[in-house]
Amino acid sequence: MNSLIEPSFRDSIEMLYNQAIKDMDVAPGLAEKIKVCNSTYTVRFGVKLRGQIHTFTGYRSVHSEHREPVKGGIRYALSVNQDEVEALAALMTYKCALTEVPFGGSKGGLCIDPRAWEEHELEQITRRFAYELIKRDLINPSQNVPAPDMGTGEREMGWIADQYNRMNTTDINAAACVTGKPVELGGIAGRVEATGRGVQYALQEFFRHPEDVKTAGLDGTLEGKRIIVQGLGNVGYHAAKFLSEEDGAKIVAVVERDGTVFNADGVNIEELHLHIQQHGGVLTYPHGQVLLGAEARMGMEADCDILIPAAIEGSINLGNADRIKAKVIIEAANGPITAGADAILRDKGIFIIPDLYANAGGVTVSYFEWVKNLSHIRFGRMQRRAEEGRHQLLVDELNRVLGDAGLSTGLSENFTSKYLKGACEIDLVRSGLDDTMREAYQIMRERWRGGHAQDLRMAGYQIAIQRVIATYQNKGL
Ligand code: GLU
């Protein structure tokens, strides 16, 4: 296969969209309207750094405004370009519609290598980029709400929120202009882990359906399953950590930028993550076999049960798809499988849990954060102690009745302490996220198993497109 004939990322997403609507009854004009990106704003701005003006190029693309605000992260990478931002914005539309997150789709990007700049320089650049977007309402609590993506995190979102505040001093809802903020600036507990946590919940839900597990050529539960993770950034790290520490899965390989770590007994993710932070890479990691260069790139092709691509788009493409041995691929990144590779993997019988579902945990918790900001109160603050009080009443009464019946041991301590604990913000966030991931998987699989779609990805796209259409129709368009 020749990897040169691969379509661009945006073309790849449009090909998937076209494939999805083929089996749907969509008016031709409407199909085109939903597919195209509404607008992409390109900004070039100068920042004086290190004694000279440096010019940066950034984008904010709005794919669909069927619901507002529109939502999507801001990426910092040298590879950022208009095609990529538009593809990612389209994915945001479908992701939000599928998971019933009431937003349209958007995405932003800045063409920059964030590691090439000091923190104070990045702050200046981010504030300037934010200024350009804010003055055009491309950052605004009711119109367009960014979030972190590759190369950005809480720190950048904090700067953006503060910049918006300075420019809108009387906006009482200013904190809702961006999500993924530090908790001290109105962020929400569990947002940093959210996308990785969502990947965990998605896999847990997959294993609740033995028929699907069998279709994938697997059996049992997550316990002992051999997993390869590509990319130990925020998403890959949290997914790998939770799956190994909480579900008993074994991370047999971690594919990183500079090399691949193999360990058949399971890589200790916390240890490796710390090593990467301290040494800048995996090369000197002592616990496992570390492969470099071409061999390392083949890390994704090793034998395993589940492959989690959690880095950039297009990492599974026409050049390597036929060598992938995983039984299940769960797309933690956006667009890691190209449209061409998707067809090859399907022919090979590999079970794909698609990106528009699998990585929706981030935007789902962003939605909770936005709601928190608009309501100006932490989730659980009003009801937690009341809930504990009511539970205490029941425990006391049960213990009294058990005592009267001569069962003096009463309720077990383990039960009592778990039952008495009222839900705090992190519990509620995880509960809402788990519910979202379960529901979305179930409606996708129903459509697929019902014979209306050839796989989960097509089912996901079709459900999302149907919901966008329903919104337009109900508006009277
Ligand atoms: N950048 C993340 C994504 O691709 C999160 C977007 C958001 O929270 O708005 O889904």
PDB file of C-alpha atoms in Angstrom, residues 65-356:
ATOM      1  CA  GLU A  65     -23.889  26.407  15.121  1.00  0.00           C
ATOM      2  CA  HIS A  66     -27.051  24.293  15.256  1.00  0.00           C
ATOM      3  CA  ARG A  67     -26.606  24.686  19.020  1.00  0.00           C
ATOM      4  CA  GLU A  68     -24.683  27.386  20.851  1.00  0.00           C
ATOM      5  CA  PRO A  69     -22.233  27.925  22.353  1.00  0.00           C
ATOM      6  CA  VAL A  70     -19.973  25.993  20.044  1.00  0.00           C
ATOM      7  CA  LYS A  71     -17.296  23.990  21.794  1.00  0.00           C
ATOM      8  CA  GLY A  72     -13.863  22.546  21.199  1.00  0.00           C
ATOM      9  CA  GLY A  73     -10.282  22.698  22.383  1.00  0.00           C
ATOM     10  CA  ILE A  74      -7.323  24.838  21.391  1.00  0.00           C
ATOM     11  CA  ARG A  75      -4.297  22.881  20.194  1.00  0.00           C
ATOM     12  CA  TYR A  76      -0.692  24.084  20.349  1.00  0.00           C
ATOM     13  CA  ALA A  77       1.520  22.224  17.871  1.00  0.00           C
ATOM     14  CA  LEU A  78       3.722  22.957  14.876  1.00  0.00           C
ATOM     15  CA  SER A  79       1.526  20.690  12.770  1.00  0.00           C
ATOM     16  CA  VAL A  80      -1.589  22.856  13.284  1.00  0.00           C
ATOM     17  CA  ASN A  81      -3.136  24.006  10.002  1.00  0.00           C
ATOM     18  CA  GLN A  82      -6.552  24.948   8.633  1.00  0.00           C
ATOM     19  CA  ASP A  83      -7.372  21.480   7.323  1.00  0.00           C
ATOM     20  CA  GLU A  84      -6.653  19.901  10.704  1.00  0.00           C
ATOM     21  CA  VAL A  85      -8.595  22.494  12.714  1.00  0.00           C
ATOM     22  CA  GLU A  86     -11.626  22.096  10.431  1.00  0.00           C
ATOM     23  CA  ALA A  87     -11.534  18.306  10.702  1.00  0.00           C
ATOM     24  CA  LEU A  88     -11.334  18.543  14.486  1.00  0.00           C
ATOM     25  CA  ALA A  89     -14.190  21.091  14.588  1.00  0.00           C
ATOM     26  CA  ALA A  90     -16.404  18.716  12.575  1.00  0.00           C
ATOM     27  CA  LEU A  91     -15.576  15.878  14.966  1.00  0.00           C
ATOM     28  CA  MET A  92     -16.645  18.129  17.868  1.00  0.00           C
ATOM     29  CA  THR A  93     -20.100  18.595  16.277  1.00  0.00           C
ATOM     30  CA  TYR A  94     -20.628  14.841  15.964  1.00  0.00           C
ATOM     31  CA  LYS A  95     -19.113  14.073  19.386  1.00  0.00           C
ATOM     32  CA  CYS A  96     -21.370  16.550  21.183  1.00  0.00           C
ATOM     33  CA  ALA A  97     -24.499  15.416  19.320  1.00  0.00           C
ATOM     34  CA  LEU A  98     -23.798  11.734  20.011  1.00  0.00           C
ATOM     35  CA  THR A  99     -23.256  12.248  23.735  1.00  0.00           C
ATOM     36  CA  GLU A 100     -26.106  14.777  24.147  1.00  0.00           C
ATOM     37  CA  VAL A 101     -23.767  17.568  25.104  1.00  0.00           C
ATOM     38  CA  PRO A 102     -25.811  20.589  23.959  1.00  0.00           C
ATOM     39  CA  PHE A 103     -23.121  22.399  21.974  1.00  0.00           C
ATOM     40  CA  GLY A 104     -22.153  22.984  18.363  1.00  0.00           C
ATOM     41  CA  GLY A 105     -18.684  22.056  17.141  1.00  0.00           C
ATOM     42  CA  SER A 106     -15.590  24.246  17.020  1.00  0.00           C
ATOM     43  CA  LYS A 107     -11.811  23.926  17.327  1.00  0.00           C
ATOM     44  CA  GLY A 108      -8.811  26.182  17.569  1.00  0.00           C
ATOM     45  CA  GLY A 109      -5.127  25.872  17.058  1.00  0.00           C
ATOM     46  CA  LEU A 110      -1.911  27.814  17.256  1.00  0.00           C
ATOM     47  CA  CYS A 111       1.027  26.876  15.082  1.00  0.00           C
ATOM     48  CA  ILE A 112       3.730  26.751  17.758  1.00  0.00           C
ATOM     49  CA  ASP A 113       6.125  24.356  19.467  1.00  0.00           C
ATOM     50  CA  PRO A 114       5.150  25.025  23.106  1.00  0.00           C
ATOM     51  CA  ARG A 115       8.380  23.437  24.349  1.00  0.00           C
ATOM     52  CA  ALA A 116      10.427  26.072  22.539  1.00  0.00           C
ATOM     53  CA  TRP A 117       9.164  28.880  24.807  1.00  0.00           C
ATOM     54  CA  GLU A 118       9.509  29.808  28.475  1.00  0.00           C
ATOM     55  CA  GLU A 119       6.371  29.917  30.627  1.00  0.00           C
ATOM     56  CA  HIS A 120       6.194  33.743  30.736  1.00  0.00           C
ATOM     57  CA  GLU A 121       6.591  33.871  26.943  1.00  0.00           C
ATOM     58  CA  LEU A 122       3.824  31.322  26.433  1.00  0.00           C
ATOM     59  CA  GLU A 123       1.618  33.427  28.673  1.00  0.00           C
ATOM     60  CA  GLN A 124       2.208  36.511  26.524  1.00  0.00           C
ATOM     61  CA  ILE A 125       1.522  34.554  23.330  1.00  0.00           C
ATOM     62  CA  THR A 126      -1.619  32.923  24.763  1.00  0.00           C
ATOM     63  CA  ARG A 127      -3.020  36.209  26.058  1.00  0.00           C
ATOM     64  CA  ARG A 128      -2.466  37.830  22.669  1.00  0.00           C
ATOM     65  CA  PHE A 129      -4.097  34.940  20.809  1.00  0.00           C
ATOM     66  CA  ALA A 130      -7.003  35.009  23.272  1.00  0.00           C
ATOM     67  CA  TYR A 131      -7.358  38.800  22.812  1.00  0.00           C
ATOM     68  CA  GLU A 132      -7.710  38.328  19.048  1.00  0.00           C
ATOM     69  CA  LEU A 133     -10.403  35.662  19.519  1.00  0.00           C
ATOM     70  CA  ILE A 134     -12.269  37.426  22.357  1.00  0.00           C
ATOM     71  CA  LYS A 135     -12.681  40.687  20.448  1.00  0.00           C
ATOM     72  CA  ARG A 136     -14.421  38.717  17.651  1.00  0.00           C
ATOM     73  CA  ASP A 137     -16.645  36.734  20.078  1.00  0.00           C
ATOM     74  CA  LEU A 138     -14.731  33.580  19.177  1.00  0.00           C
ATOM     75  CA  ILE A 139     -14.259  33.157  22.913  1.00  0.00           C
ATOM     76  CA  ASN A 140     -17.500  33.939  24.731  1.00  0.00           C
ATOM     77  CA  PRO A 141     -19.588  32.075  27.355  1.00  0.00           C
ATOM     78  CA  SER A 142     -22.700  32.062  25.184  1.00  0.00           C
ATOM     79  CA  GLN A 143     -21.114  31.696  21.767  1.00  0.00           C
ATOM     80  CA  ASN A 144     -17.805  29.883  21.705  1.00  0.00           C
ATOM     81  CA  VAL A 145     -16.143  28.100  24.616  1.00  0.00           C
ATOM     82  CA  PRO A 146     -12.637  26.673  24.133  1.00  0.00           C
ATOM     83  CA  ALA A 147     -10.937  23.996  26.241  1.00  0.00           C
ATOM     84  CA  PRO A 148      -7.575  22.236  26.404  1.00  0.00           C
ATOM     85  CA  ASP A 149      -6.300  19.997  23.634  1.00  0.00           C
ATOM     86  CA  MET A 150      -2.864  18.723  22.611  1.00  0.00           C
ATOM     87  CA  GLY A 151      -0.150  21.064  23.911  1.00  0.00           C
ATOM     88  CA  THR A 152      -2.471  23.049  26.214  1.00  0.00           C
ATOM     89  CA  GLY A 153      -3.859  22.446  29.693  1.00  0.00           C
ATOM     90  CA  GLU A 154      -5.188  24.099  32.835  1.00  0.00           C
ATOM     91  CA  ARG A 155      -2.458  26.746  32.804  1.00  0.00           C
ATOM     92  CA  GLU A 156      -3.333  28.081  29.324  1.00  0.00           C
ATOM     93  CA  MET A 157      -7.081  27.959  30.102  1.00  0.00           C
ATOM     94  CA  GLY A 158      -6.407  30.003  33.255  1.00  0.00           C
ATOM     95  CA  TRP A 159      -4.643  32.684  31.207  1.00  0.00           C
ATOM     96  CA  ILE A 160      -7.479  32.728  28.658  1.00  0.00           C
ATOM     97  CA  ALA A 161     -10.128  33.055  31.408  1.00  0.00           C
ATOM     98  CA  ASP A 162      -8.213  35.911  33.003  1.00  0.00           C
ATOM     99  CA  GLN A 163      -7.781  37.652  29.652  1.00  0.00           C
ATOM    100  CA  TYR A 164     -11.531  37.413  29.002  1.00  0.00           C
ATOM    101  CA  ASN A 165     -12.190  38.787  32.481  1.00  0.00           C
ATOM    102  CA  ARG A 166      -9.944  41.798  31.878  1.00  0.00           C
ATOM    103  CA  MET A 167     -11.789  42.559  28.643  1.00  0.00           C
ATOM    104  CA  ASN A 168     -15.300  41.929  30.083  1.00  0.00           C
ATOM    105  CA  THR A 169     -15.112  43.192  33.629  1.00  0.00           C
ATOM    106  CA  THR A 170     -18.889  43.247  34.187  1.00  0.00           C
ATOM    107  CA  ASP A 171     -19.759  39.870  32.685  1.00  0.00           C
ATOM    108  CA  ILE A 172     -21.041  37.845  35.627  1.00  0.00           C
ATOM    109  CA  ASN A 173     -20.683  34.644  33.591  1.00  0.00           C
ATOM    110  CA  ALA A 174     -17.117  35.347  32.530  1.00  0.00           C
ATOM    111  CA  ALA A 175     -15.764  32.100  34.025  1.00  0.00           C
ATOM    112  CA  ALA A 176     -17.889  30.114  31.548  1.00  0.00           C
ATOM    113  CA  CYS A 177     -15.889  31.526  28.585  1.00  0.00           C
ATOM    114  CA  VAL A 178     -13.490  28.577  28.673  1.00  0.00           C
ATOM    115  CA  THR A 179     -13.417  25.132  30.304  1.00  0.00           C
ATOM    116  CA  GLY A 180     -10.574  23.022  31.656  1.00  0.00           C
ATOM    117  CA  LYS A 181      -9.570  25.838  34.028  1.00  0.00           C
ATOM    118  CA  PRO A 182      -7.763  25.263  37.321  1.00  0.00           C
ATOM    119  CA  VAL A 183     -10.319  24.628  40.112  1.00  0.00           C
ATOM    120  CA  GLU A 184      -9.266  27.914  41.762  1.00  0.00           C
ATOM    121  CA  LEU A 185     -10.498  29.812  38.686  1.00  0.00           C
ATOM    122  CA  GLY A 186     -13.829  28.014  38.420  1.00  0.00           C
ATOM    123  CA  GLY A 187     -12.649  24.679  37.015  1.00  0.00           C
ATOM    124  CA  ILE A 188     -14.329  21.432  37.989  1.00  0.00           C
ATOM    125  CA  ALA A 189     -12.972  18.406  39.841  1.00  0.00           C
ATOM    126  CA  GLY A 190     -12.209  15.583  37.414  1.00  0.00           C
ATOM    127  CA  ARG A 191     -11.750  17.638  34.210  1.00  0.00           C
ATOM    128  CA  VAL A 192      -8.045  16.821  33.841  1.00  0.00           C
ATOM    129  CA  GLU A 193      -8.662  13.062  34.045  1.00  0.00           C
ATOM    130  CA  ALA A 194     -11.951  13.236  32.101  1.00  0.00           C
ATOM    131  CA  THR A 195     -10.947  12.052  28.621  1.00  0.00           C
ATOM    132  CA  GLY A 196      -8.872   9.140  29.973  1.00  0.00           C
ATOM    133  CA  ARG A 197     -11.624   8.318  32.463  1.00  0.00           C
ATOM    134  CA  GLY A 198     -14.115   8.311  29.575  1.00  0.00           C
ATOM    135  CA  VAL A 199     -11.933   5.799  27.698  1.00  0.00           C
ATOM    136  CA  GLN A 200     -11.997   3.567  30.797  1.00  0.00           C
ATOM    137  CA  TYR A 201     -15.797   3.851  31.104  1.00  0.00           C
ATOM    138  CA  ALA A 202     -16.186   3.130  27.366  1.00  0.00           C
ATOM    139  CA  LEU A 203     -14.155  -0.079  27.682  1.00  0.00           C
ATOM    140  CA  GLN A 204     -16.047  -1.087  30.831  1.00  0.00           C
ATOM    141  CA  GLU A 205     -19.298  -0.666  28.917  1.00  0.00           C
ATOM    142  CA  PHE A 206     -17.972  -2.672  25.948  1.00  0.00           C
ATOM    143  CA  PHE A 207     -17.182  -5.557  28.330  1.00  0.00           C
ATOM    144  CA  ARG A 208     -20.767  -5.429  29.672  1.00  0.00           C
ATOM    145  CA  HIS A 209     -21.895  -6.732  26.265  1.00  0.00           C
ATOM    146  CA  PRO A 210     -20.595 -10.305  25.892  1.00  0.00           C
ATOM    147  CA  GLU A 211     -21.920 -10.467  22.330  1.00  0.00           C
ATOM    148  CA  ASP A 212     -19.686  -7.531  21.321  1.00  0.00           C
ATOM    149  CA  VAL A 213     -16.737  -8.942  23.250  1.00  0.00           C
ATOM    150  CA  LYS A 214     -17.183 -12.209  21.342  1.00  0.00           C
ATOM    151  CA  THR A 215     -17.435 -10.390  17.991  1.00  0.00           C
ATOM    152  CA  ALA A 216     -14.075  -8.836  18.798  1.00  0.00           C
ATOM    153  CA  GLY A 217     -12.601 -12.302  19.418  1.00  0.00           C
ATOM    154  CA  LEU A 218     -12.211 -11.764  23.161  1.00  0.00           C
ATOM    155  CA  ASP A 219     -13.913 -13.074  26.258  1.00  0.00           C
ATOM    156  CA  GLY A 220     -14.226 -12.290  29.972  1.00  0.00           C
ATOM    157  CA  THR A 221     -13.593  -8.863  31.445  1.00  0.00           C
ATOM    158  CA  LEU A 222     -10.888  -6.198  31.384  1.00  0.00           C
ATOM    159  CA  GLU A 223      -8.958  -8.162  34.009  1.00  0.00           C
ATOM    160  CA  GLY A 224      -5.678  -9.415  32.511  1.00  0.00           C
ATOM    161  CA  LYS A 225      -6.303  -7.956  29.043  1.00  0.00           C
ATOM    162  CA  ARG A 226      -3.074  -6.951  27.245  1.00  0.00           C
ATOM    163  CA  ILE A 227      -3.171  -3.291  26.224  1.00  0.00           C
ATOM    164  CA  ILE A 228      -0.838  -1.157  24.094  1.00  0.00           C
ATOM    165  CA  VAL A 229      -1.060   2.600  24.586  1.00  0.00           C
ATOM    166  CA  GLN A 230       0.309   5.002  21.997  1.00  0.00           C
ATOM    167  CA  GLY A 231       1.094   8.374  23.587  1.00  0.00           C
ATOM    168  CA  LEU A 232       1.377   8.943  27.318  1.00  0.00           C
ATOM    169  CA  GLY A 233       0.049  12.508  27.250  1.00  0.00           C
ATOM    170  CA  ASN A 234      -2.882  13.547  29.426  1.00  0.00           C
ATOM    171  CA  VAL A 235      -5.390  11.185  27.767  1.00  0.00           C
ATOM    172  CA  GLY A 236      -3.135   8.120  27.342  1.00  0.00           C
ATOM    173  CA  TYR A 237      -1.688   8.477  30.826  1.00  0.00           C
ATOM    174  CA  HIS A 238      -5.039   8.613  32.610  1.00  0.00           C
ATOM    175  CA  ALA A 239      -6.604   5.841  30.502  1.00  0.00           C
ATOM    176  CA  ALA A 240      -3.605   3.531  31.055  1.00  0.00           C
ATOM    177  CA  LYS A 241      -3.406   4.384  34.750  1.00  0.00           C
ATOM    178  CA  PHE A 242      -7.091   3.686  35.492  1.00  0.00           C
ATOM    179  CA  LEU A 243      -7.277   0.546  33.333  1.00  0.00           C
ATOM    180  CA  SER A 244      -4.215  -0.999  34.964  1.00  0.00           C
ATOM    181  CA  GLU A 245      -4.725   0.202  38.555  1.00  0.00           C
ATOM    182  CA  GLU A 246      -8.519  -0.210  38.786  1.00  0.00           C
ATOM    183  CA  ASP A 247      -9.539  -2.823  36.199  1.00  0.00           C
ATOM    184  CA  GLY A 248      -6.566  -5.182  36.347  1.00  0.00           C
ATOM    185  CA  ALA A 249      -5.610  -4.755  32.682  1.00  0.00           C
ATOM    186  CA  LYS A 250      -1.923  -5.123  31.710  1.00  0.00           C
ATOM    187  CA  ILE A 251      -0.249  -2.325  29.780  1.00  0.00           C
ATOM    188  CA  VAL A 252       2.210  -4.459  27.788  1.00  0.00           C
ATOM    189  CA  ALA A 253       3.642  -1.582  25.732  1.00  0.00           C
ATOM    190  CA  VAL A 254       3.726   2.205  25.736  1.00  0.00           C
ATOM    191  CA  VAL A 255       4.628   3.791  22.401  1.00  0.00           C
ATOM    192  CA  GLU A 256       6.128   7.235  22.944  1.00  0.00           C
ATOM    193  CA  ARG A 257       7.732   9.883  20.731  1.00  0.00           C
ATOM    194  CA  ASP A 258      11.307   8.722  21.409  1.00  0.00           C
ATOM    195  CA  GLY A 259      10.848   4.973  21.890  1.00  0.00           C
ATOM    196  CA  THR A 260       8.594   2.115  22.924  1.00  0.00           C
ATOM    197  CA  VAL A 261       8.639   0.452  26.343  1.00  0.00           C
ATOM    198  CA  PHE A 262       7.649  -3.233  26.372  1.00  0.00           C
ATOM    199  CA  ASN A 263       6.937  -5.230  29.493  1.00  0.00           C
ATOM    200  CA  ALA A 264       4.905  -8.437  29.207  1.00  0.00           C
ATOM    201  CA  ASP A 265       4.197  -8.313  32.956  1.00  0.00           C
ATOM    202  CA  GLY A 266       2.681  -4.847  32.623  1.00  0.00           C
ATOM    203  CA  VAL A 267       4.320  -1.407  32.622  1.00  0.00           C
ATOM    204  CA  ASN A 268       3.886   0.537  35.863  1.00  0.00           C
ATOM    205  CA  ILE A 269       2.259   3.655  34.401  1.00  0.00           C
ATOM    206  CA  GLU A 270       2.814   5.938  37.399  1.00  0.00           C
ATOM    207  CA  GLU A 271       6.527   5.064  37.426  1.00  0.00           C
ATOM    208  CA  LEU A 272       6.955   5.504  33.668  1.00  0.00           C
ATOM    209  CA  HIS A 273       5.048   8.785  33.686  1.00  0.00           C
ATOM    210  CA  LEU A 274       7.314  10.125  36.418  1.00  0.00           C
ATOM    211  CA  HIS A 275      10.383   8.937  34.493  1.00  0.00           C
ATOM    212  CA  ILE A 276       9.226  10.792  31.362  1.00  0.00           C
ATOM    213  CA  GLN A 277       8.682  13.972  33.390  1.00  0.00           C
ATOM    214  CA  GLN A 278      12.115  13.737  35.004  1.00  0.00           C
ATOM    215  CA  HIS A 279      14.150  12.617  31.969  1.00  0.00           C
ATOM    216  CA  GLY A 280      12.178  14.040  29.058  1.00  0.00           C
ATOM    217  CA  GLY A 281      11.542  10.635  27.473  1.00  0.00           C
ATOM    218  CA  VAL A 282      11.478   6.857  27.845  1.00  0.00           C
ATOM    219  CA  LEU A 283      15.004   6.041  26.599  1.00  0.00           C
ATOM    220  CA  THR A 284      16.596   5.368  29.982  1.00  0.00           C
ATOM    221  CA  TYR A 285      13.545   3.736  31.590  1.00  0.00           C
ATOM    222  CA  PRO A 286      14.950   0.709  33.433  1.00  0.00           C
ATOM    223  CA  HIS A 287      11.896  -1.552  33.899  1.00  0.00           C
ATOM    224  CA  GLY A 288      11.236  -3.194  30.550  1.00  0.00           C
ATOM    225  CA  GLN A 289      12.682  -3.416  27.093  1.00  0.00           C
ATOM    226  CA  VAL A 290      13.026  -0.058  25.355  1.00  0.00           C
ATOM    227  CA  LEU A 291      13.115  -0.070  21.557  1.00  0.00           C
ATOM    228  CA  LEU A 292      14.127   2.899  19.419  1.00  0.00           C
ATOM    229  CA  GLY A 293      13.678   4.162  15.866  1.00  0.00           C
ATOM    230  CA  ALA A 294      11.859   2.011  13.308  1.00  0.00           C
ATOM    231  CA  GLU A 295      11.431  -0.830  15.797  1.00  0.00           C
ATOM    232  CA  ALA A 296       9.774   1.542  18.249  1.00  0.00           C
ATOM    233  CA  ARG A 297       7.360   2.756  15.608  1.00  0.00           C
ATOM    234  CA  MET A 298       6.273  -0.842  15.192  1.00  0.00           C
ATOM    235  CA  GLY A 299       5.191  -0.881  18.836  1.00  0.00           C
ATOM    236  CA  MET A 300       1.573  -0.427  17.789  1.00  0.00           C
ATOM    237  CA  GLU A 301       1.853  -3.500  15.589  1.00  0.00           C
ATOM    238  CA  ALA A 302       2.721  -5.870  18.440  1.00  0.00           C
ATOM    239  CA  ASP A 303       0.338  -8.584  19.555  1.00  0.00           C
ATOM    240  CA  CYS A 304      -2.250  -7.369  22.106  1.00  0.00           C
ATOM    241  CA  ASP A 305      -5.939  -7.463  22.957  1.00  0.00           C
ATOM    242  CA  ILE A 306      -6.620  -3.719  22.975  1.00  0.00           C
ATOM    243  CA  LEU A 307      -4.776  -0.886  21.234  1.00  0.00           C
ATOM    244  CA  ILE A 308      -5.322   2.663  22.492  1.00  0.00           C
ATOM    245  CA  PRO A 309      -4.018   5.289  20.052  1.00  0.00           C
ATOM    246  CA  ALA A 310      -3.929   8.401  22.239  1.00  0.00           C
ATOM    247  CA  ALA A 311      -1.664  10.754  20.297  1.00  0.00           C
ATOM    248  CA  ILE A 312      -2.328  12.439  16.963  1.00  0.00           C
ATOM    249  CA  GLU A 313      -4.510  11.854  13.934  1.00  0.00           C
ATOM    250  CA  GLY A 314      -3.476   9.455  11.220  1.00  0.00           C
ATOM    251  CA  SER A 315      -1.192   7.248  13.296  1.00  0.00           C
ATOM    252  CA  ILE A 316      -2.950   4.160  11.915  1.00  0.00           C
ATOM    253  CA  ASN A 317      -2.923   4.646   8.165  1.00  0.00           C
ATOM    254  CA  LEU A 318      -2.598   2.885   4.839  1.00  0.00           C
ATOM    255  CA  GLY A 319       1.079   2.294   5.638  1.00  0.00           C
ATOM    256  CA  ASN A 320       0.594   0.175   8.764  1.00  0.00           C
ATOM    257  CA  ALA A 321      -3.092  -0.815   9.077  1.00  0.00           C
ATOM    258  CA  ASP A 322      -2.630  -4.296   7.662  1.00  0.00           C
ATOM    259  CA  ARG A 323       0.051  -5.069  10.268  1.00  0.00           C
ATOM    260  CA  ILE A 324      -2.062  -4.136  13.331  1.00  0.00           C
ATOM    261  CA  LYS A 325      -2.741  -7.240  15.446  1.00  0.00           C
ATOM    262  CA  ALA A 326      -4.990  -5.828  18.171  1.00  0.00           C
ATOM    263  CA  LYS A 327      -8.474  -7.275  18.480  1.00  0.00           C
ATOM    264  CA  VAL A 328     -10.002  -4.006  19.671  1.00  0.00           C
ATOM    265  CA  ILE A 329      -8.892  -0.454  18.895  1.00  0.00           C
ATOM    266  CA  ILE A 330     -10.342   2.327  21.022  1.00  0.00           C
ATOM    267  CA  GLU A 331      -9.650   5.753  19.553  1.00  0.00           C
ATOM    268  CA  ALA A 332      -8.632   7.914  22.511  1.00  0.00           C
ATOM    269  CA  ALA A 333      -7.192  10.513  20.120  1.00  0.00           C
ATOM    270  CA  ASN A 334      -9.186  12.392  17.472  1.00  0.00           C
ATOM    271  CA  GLY A 335      -8.918  10.710  14.064  1.00  0.00           C
ATOM    272  CA  PRO A 336      -6.064   8.263  14.788  1.00  0.00           C
ATOM    273  CA  ILE A 337      -7.378   5.904  12.073  1.00  0.00           C
ATOM    274  CA  THR A 338      -7.563   7.322   8.543  1.00  0.00           C
ATOM    275  CA  ALA A 339     -10.622   6.564   6.395  1.00  0.00           C
ATOM    276  CA  GLY A 340      -8.552   4.165   4.268  1.00  0.00           C
ATOM    277  CA  ALA A 341      -7.125   2.352   7.290  1.00  0.00           C
ATOM    278  CA  ASP A 342     -10.630   2.077   8.751  1.00  0.00           C
ATOM    279  CA  ALA A 343     -11.748  -0.066   5.806  1.00  0.00           C
ATOM    280  CA  ILE A 344      -8.649  -2.300   6.066  1.00  0.00           C
ATOM    281  CA  LEU A 345      -9.138  -2.835   9.802  1.00  0.00           C
ATOM    282  CA  ARG A 346     -12.825  -3.638   9.352  1.00  0.00           C
ATOM    283  CA  ASP A 347     -11.943  -6.259   6.727  1.00  0.00           C
ATOM    284  CA  LYS A 348      -9.480  -7.764   9.172  1.00  0.00           C
ATOM    285  CA  GLY A 349     -12.302  -8.046  11.726  1.00  0.00           C
ATOM    286  CA  ILE A 350     -10.771  -5.603  14.192  1.00  0.00           C
ATOM    287  CA  PHE A 351     -13.404  -4.100  16.493  1.00  0.00           C
ATOM    288  CA  ILE A 352     -13.162  -0.301  16.521  1.00  0.00           C
ATOM    289  CA  ILE A 353     -14.602   1.881  19.286  1.00  0.00           C
ATOM    290  CA  PRO A 354     -14.660   5.204  17.423  1.00  0.00           C
ATOM    291  CA  ASP A 355     -13.252   8.583  18.454  1.00  0.00           C
ATOM    292  CA  LEU A 356     -16.481  10.586  18.339  1.00  0.00           C
TER     293      LEU A 356
END
